[in-house]
Tab-separated table of C-alpha atoms in Angstrom:
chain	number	residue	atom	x	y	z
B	1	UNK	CA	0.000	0.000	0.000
B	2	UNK	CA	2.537	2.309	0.910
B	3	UNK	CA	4.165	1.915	-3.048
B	4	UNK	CA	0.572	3.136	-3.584
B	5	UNK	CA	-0.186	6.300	-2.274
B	6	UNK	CA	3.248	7.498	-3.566
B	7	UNK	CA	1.163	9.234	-5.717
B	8	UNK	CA	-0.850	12.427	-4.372
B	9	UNK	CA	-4.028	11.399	-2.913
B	10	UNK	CA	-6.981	13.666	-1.014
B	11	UNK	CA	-6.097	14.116	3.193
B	12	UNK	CA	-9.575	12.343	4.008
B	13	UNK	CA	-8.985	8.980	1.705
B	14	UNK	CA	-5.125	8.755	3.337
B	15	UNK	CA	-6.793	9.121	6.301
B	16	UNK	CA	-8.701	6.122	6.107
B	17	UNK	CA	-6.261	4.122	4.362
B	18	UNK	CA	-4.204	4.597	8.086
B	19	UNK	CA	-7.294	3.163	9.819
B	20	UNK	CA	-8.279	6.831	11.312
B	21	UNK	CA	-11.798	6.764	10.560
B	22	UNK	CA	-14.146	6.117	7.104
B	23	UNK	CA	-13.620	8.912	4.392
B	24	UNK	CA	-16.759	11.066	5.703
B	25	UNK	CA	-15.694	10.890	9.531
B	26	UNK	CA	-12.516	11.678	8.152
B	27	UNK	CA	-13.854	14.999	6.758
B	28	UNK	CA	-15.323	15.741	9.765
B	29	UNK	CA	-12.077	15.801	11.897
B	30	UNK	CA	-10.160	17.548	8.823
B	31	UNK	CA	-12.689	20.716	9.185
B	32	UNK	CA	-12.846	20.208	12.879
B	33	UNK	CA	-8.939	21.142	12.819
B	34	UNK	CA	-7.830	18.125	14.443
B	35	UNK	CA	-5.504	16.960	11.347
B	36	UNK	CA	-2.058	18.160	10.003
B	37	UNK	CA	0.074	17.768	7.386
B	38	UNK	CA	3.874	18.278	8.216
B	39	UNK	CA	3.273	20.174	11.440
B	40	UNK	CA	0.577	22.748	9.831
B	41	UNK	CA	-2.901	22.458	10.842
B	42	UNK	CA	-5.554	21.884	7.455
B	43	UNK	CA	-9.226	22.705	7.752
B	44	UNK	CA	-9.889	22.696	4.152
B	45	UNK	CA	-11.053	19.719	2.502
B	46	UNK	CA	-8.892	19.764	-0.827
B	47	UNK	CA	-5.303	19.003	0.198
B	48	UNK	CA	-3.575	16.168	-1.396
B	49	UNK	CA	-0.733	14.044	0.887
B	50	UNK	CA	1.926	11.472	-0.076
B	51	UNK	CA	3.014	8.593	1.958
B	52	UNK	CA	5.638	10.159	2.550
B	53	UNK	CA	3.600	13.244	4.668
B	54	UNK	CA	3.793	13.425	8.217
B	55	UNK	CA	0.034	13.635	8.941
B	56	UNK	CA	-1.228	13.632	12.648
B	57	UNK	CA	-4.664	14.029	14.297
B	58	UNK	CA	-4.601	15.309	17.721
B	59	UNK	CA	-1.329	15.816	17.645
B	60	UNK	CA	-0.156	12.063	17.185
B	61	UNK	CA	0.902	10.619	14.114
B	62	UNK	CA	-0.736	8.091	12.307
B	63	UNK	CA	0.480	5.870	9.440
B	64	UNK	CA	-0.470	3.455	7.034
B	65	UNK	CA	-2.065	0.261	7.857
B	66	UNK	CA	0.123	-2.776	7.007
B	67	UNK	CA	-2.973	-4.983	6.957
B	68	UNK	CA	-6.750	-4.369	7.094
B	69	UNK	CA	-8.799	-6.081	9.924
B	70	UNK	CA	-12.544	-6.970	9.510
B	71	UNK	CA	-13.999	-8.232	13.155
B	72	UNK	CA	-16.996	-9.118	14.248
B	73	UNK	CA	-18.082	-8.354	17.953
B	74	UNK	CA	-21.042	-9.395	19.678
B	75	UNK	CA	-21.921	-6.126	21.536
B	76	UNK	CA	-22.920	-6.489	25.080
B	77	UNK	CA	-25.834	-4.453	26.349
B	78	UNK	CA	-24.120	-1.436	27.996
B	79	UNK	CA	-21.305	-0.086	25.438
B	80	UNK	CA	-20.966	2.378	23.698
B	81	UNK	CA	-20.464	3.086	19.612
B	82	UNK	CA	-17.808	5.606	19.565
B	83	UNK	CA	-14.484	6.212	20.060
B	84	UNK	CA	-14.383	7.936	22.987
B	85	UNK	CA	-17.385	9.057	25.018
B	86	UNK	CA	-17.313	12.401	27.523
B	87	UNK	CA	-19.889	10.627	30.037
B	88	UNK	CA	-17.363	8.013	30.985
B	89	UNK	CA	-19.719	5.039	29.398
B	90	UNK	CA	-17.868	1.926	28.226
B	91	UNK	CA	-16.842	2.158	24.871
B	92	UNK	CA	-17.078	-1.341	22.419
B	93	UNK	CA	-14.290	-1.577	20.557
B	94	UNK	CA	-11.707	-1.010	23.777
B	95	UNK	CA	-13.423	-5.181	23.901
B	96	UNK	CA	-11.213	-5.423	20.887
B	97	UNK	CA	-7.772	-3.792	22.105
B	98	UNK	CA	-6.038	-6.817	23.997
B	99	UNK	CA	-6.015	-8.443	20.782
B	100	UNK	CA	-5.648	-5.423	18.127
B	101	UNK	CA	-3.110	-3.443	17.577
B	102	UNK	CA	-4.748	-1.574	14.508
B	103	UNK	CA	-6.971	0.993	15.107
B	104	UNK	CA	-10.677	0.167	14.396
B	105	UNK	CA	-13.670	1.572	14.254
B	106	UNK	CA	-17.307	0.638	14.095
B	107	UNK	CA	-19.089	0.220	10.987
B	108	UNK	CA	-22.309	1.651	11.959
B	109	UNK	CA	-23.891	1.524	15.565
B	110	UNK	CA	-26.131	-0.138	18.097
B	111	UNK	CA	-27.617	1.781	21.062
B	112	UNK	CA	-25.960	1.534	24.486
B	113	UNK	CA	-29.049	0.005	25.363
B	114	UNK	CA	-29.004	-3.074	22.327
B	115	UNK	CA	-26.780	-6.099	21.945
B	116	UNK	CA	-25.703	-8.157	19.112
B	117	UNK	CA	-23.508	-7.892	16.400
B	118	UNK	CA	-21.391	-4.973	14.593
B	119	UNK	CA	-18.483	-5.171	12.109
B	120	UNK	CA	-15.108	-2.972	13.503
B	121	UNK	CA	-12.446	-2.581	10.442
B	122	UNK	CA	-9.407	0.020	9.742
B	123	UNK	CA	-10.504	-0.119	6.120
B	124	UNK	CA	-12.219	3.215	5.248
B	125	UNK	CA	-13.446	2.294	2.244
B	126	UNK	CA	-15.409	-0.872	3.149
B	127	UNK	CA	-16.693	1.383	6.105
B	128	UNK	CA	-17.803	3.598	3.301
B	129	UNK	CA	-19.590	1.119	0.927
B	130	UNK	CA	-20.877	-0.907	4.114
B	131	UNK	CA	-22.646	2.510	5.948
B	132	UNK	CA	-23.862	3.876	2.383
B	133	UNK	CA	-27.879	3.916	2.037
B	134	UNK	CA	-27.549	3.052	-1.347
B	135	UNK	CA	-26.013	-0.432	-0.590
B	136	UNK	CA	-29.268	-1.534	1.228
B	137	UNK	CA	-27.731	-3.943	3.702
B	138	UNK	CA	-30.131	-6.117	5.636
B	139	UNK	CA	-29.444	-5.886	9.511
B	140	UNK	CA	-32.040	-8.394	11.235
B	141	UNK	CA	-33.311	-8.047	15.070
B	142	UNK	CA	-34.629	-9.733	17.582
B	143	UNK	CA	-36.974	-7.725	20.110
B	144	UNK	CA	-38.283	-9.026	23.302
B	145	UNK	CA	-41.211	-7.032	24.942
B	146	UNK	CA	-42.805	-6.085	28.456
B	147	UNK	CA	-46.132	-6.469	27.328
B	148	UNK	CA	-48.132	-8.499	24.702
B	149	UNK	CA	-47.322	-6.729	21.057
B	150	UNK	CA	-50.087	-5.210	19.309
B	151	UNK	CA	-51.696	-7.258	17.041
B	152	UNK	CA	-51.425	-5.008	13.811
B	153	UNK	CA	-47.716	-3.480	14.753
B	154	UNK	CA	-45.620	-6.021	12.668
B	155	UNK	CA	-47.662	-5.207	9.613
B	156	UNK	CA	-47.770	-1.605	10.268
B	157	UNK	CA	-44.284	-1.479	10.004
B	158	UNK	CA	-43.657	-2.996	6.893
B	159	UNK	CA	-45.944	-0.849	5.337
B	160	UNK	CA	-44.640	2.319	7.242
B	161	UNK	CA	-45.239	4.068	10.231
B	162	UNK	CA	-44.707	8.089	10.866
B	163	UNK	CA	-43.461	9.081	14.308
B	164	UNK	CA	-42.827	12.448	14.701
B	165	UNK	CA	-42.952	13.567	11.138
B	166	UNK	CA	-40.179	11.073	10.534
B	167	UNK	CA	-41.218	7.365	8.030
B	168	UNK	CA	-40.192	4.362	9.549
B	169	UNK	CA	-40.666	1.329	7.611
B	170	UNK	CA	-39.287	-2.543	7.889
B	171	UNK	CA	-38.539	-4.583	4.936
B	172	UNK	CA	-39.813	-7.232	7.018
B	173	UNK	CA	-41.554	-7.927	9.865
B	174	UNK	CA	-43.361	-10.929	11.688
B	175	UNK	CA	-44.376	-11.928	15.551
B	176	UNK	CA	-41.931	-14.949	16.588
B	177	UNK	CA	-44.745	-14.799	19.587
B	178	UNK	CA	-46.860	-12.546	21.496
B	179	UNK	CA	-43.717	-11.091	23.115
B	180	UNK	CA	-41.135	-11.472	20.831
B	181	UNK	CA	-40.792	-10.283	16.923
B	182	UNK	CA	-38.216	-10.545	14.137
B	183	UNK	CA	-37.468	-7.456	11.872
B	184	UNK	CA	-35.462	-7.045	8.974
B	185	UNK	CA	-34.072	-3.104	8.100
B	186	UNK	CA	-32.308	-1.988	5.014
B	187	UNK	CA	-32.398	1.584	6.242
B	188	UNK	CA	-31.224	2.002	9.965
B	189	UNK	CA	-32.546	5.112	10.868
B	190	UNK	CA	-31.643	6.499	14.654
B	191	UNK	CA	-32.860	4.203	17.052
B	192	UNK	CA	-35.972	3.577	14.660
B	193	UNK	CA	-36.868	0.483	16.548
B	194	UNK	CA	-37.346	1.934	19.427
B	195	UNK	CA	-38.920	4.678	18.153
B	196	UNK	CA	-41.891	2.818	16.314
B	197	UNK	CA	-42.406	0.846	19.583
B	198	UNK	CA	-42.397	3.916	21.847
B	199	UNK	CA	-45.402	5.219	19.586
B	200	UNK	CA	-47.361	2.182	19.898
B	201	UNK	CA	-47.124	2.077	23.443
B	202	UNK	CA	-44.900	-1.437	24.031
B	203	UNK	CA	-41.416	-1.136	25.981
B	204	UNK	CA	-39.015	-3.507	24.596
B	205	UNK	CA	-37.151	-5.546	26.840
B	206	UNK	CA	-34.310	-6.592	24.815
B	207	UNK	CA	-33.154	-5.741	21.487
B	208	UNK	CA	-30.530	-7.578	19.717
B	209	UNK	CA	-29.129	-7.483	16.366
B	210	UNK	CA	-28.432	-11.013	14.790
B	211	UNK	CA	-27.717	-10.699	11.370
B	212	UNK	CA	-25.790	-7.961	9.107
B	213	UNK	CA	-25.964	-8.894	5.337
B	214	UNK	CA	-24.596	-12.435	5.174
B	215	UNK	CA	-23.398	-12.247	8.407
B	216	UNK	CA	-24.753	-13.851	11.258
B	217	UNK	CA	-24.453	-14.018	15.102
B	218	UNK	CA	-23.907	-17.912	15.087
B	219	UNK	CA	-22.038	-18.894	18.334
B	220	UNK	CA	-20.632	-15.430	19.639
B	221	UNK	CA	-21.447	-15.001	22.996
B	222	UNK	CA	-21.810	-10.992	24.062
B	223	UNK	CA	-18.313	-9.559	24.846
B	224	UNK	CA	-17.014	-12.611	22.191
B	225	UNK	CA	-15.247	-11.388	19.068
B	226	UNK	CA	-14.164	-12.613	15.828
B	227	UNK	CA	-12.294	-12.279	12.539
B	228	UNK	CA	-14.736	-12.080	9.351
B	229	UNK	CA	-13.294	-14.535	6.286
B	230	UNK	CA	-12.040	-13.225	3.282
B	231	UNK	CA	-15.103	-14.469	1.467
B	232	UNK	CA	-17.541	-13.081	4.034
B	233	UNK	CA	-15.779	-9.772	3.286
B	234	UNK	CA	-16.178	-10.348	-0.522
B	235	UNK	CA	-19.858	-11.307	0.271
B	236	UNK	CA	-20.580	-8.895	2.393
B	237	UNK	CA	-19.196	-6.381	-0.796
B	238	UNK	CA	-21.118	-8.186	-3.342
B	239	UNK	CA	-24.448	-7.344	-1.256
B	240	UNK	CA	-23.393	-3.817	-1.328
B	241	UNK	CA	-23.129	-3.562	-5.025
B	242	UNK	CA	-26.204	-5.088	-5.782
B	243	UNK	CA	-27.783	-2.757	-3.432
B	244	UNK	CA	-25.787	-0.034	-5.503
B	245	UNK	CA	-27.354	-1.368	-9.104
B	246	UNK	CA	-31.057	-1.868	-7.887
């Protein structure tokens, strides 16, 4: 990689190429003025680096990723999806530091509150292709409730609900039974689970991702982590392109 980027290439796509963050997060921290580029601070979006730039964020260098990592964790109710977090929370992918050295970031998120899986990688650009809308990658969930469900909610949903001026809708929904029911999102929107259930009255006991794509939870226990395969990576791609060409 490094014989790569010999050539110029734009701050925010070096940036994920050293595992800092995907290309748009990378943006974010190049107008935030936490990069620079041979001791001078950038802001501005256009500059071009080498490999052989010193670039920092936050003062500490970063360099190019020898190898890119693609690991799934089982996210235990509790954590946190960031990289750091001002309340003092527990953060998820510090589960992944005893046995990473790379720096990795979450594809995605689940809610402090939700379990189940989420993909961590130091490749920007499958960060980028994974998180796009356009890719239209199925994440399936499991949610336990308090009280019975109402009868009509699973349908509801896949035909769409409105909750404060905002559509929800589920590519597919169904009761698993009266307390329990499977759904199947292509679109993720902030906590929109949670949100349609709120409006119909039900607090959910337990909500838990199980499936991203072709990926499932299979054996992972929460707190348990694992490498993806090369061909669940590939997969995992392919999905996103045929989401891409629809």
């Amino acid at each position: 990689m490094q014989d790569d980027l010999l050539k110029p290439i734009r701050l925010q796509v070096y940036l994920a190429h050293c595992g800092v963050a995907s290309r748009r997060a990378s943006e974010k921290l190049i107008t935030s003025g936490a990069v620079s580029v041979n001791g001078v601070v950038v802001t501005e979006l256009g500059q071009k680096v080498t490999a052989n730039d010193v670039v920092a964020v936050n003062g500490k260098k970063v360099s190019l990723e020898e190898k890119h990592r693609y690991v799934l964790l089982n996210k235990p109710t509790g954590f946190v999806c960031s990289q750091s977090d001002e309340k003092g929370r527990s953060i998820a992918v510090d589960l992944l530091k005893s046995a990473y050295s790379e720096r990795l970031y979450n594809v995605g998120r689940l809610d402090m509150f939700s379990h189940g899986i989420i993909i961590f990688t130091n490749d920007g650009d499958f960060a980028a292709k994974l998180s796009h809308p356009s890719s239209e990658i199925e994440k399936e969930y499991v949610v336990e409730t308090s009280l019975p469900l109402p009868r009509y909610l699973a349908s509801d949903f896949m035909k769409g609900i409105r909750v404060d001026n905002v559509f929800y809708r589920a590519k597919d929904a169904s009761e698993l039974n009266s307390h329990k029911m499977r759904i199947v999102l292509v679109e993720g929107k902030n906590r929109e689970i949670r949100r349609v259930f709120e409006a119909a009255g039900v607090a959910i006991r337990s909500l838990e991702r199980v499936r991203i794509g072709n990926i499932g939870v299979g054996d992972l226990q929460p707190g348990e982590f694992r490498d993806l395969t090369d061909s669940e990576v590939q997969e995992l791609l392919k999905l996103c392109d045929h989401g891409h060409t629809r």
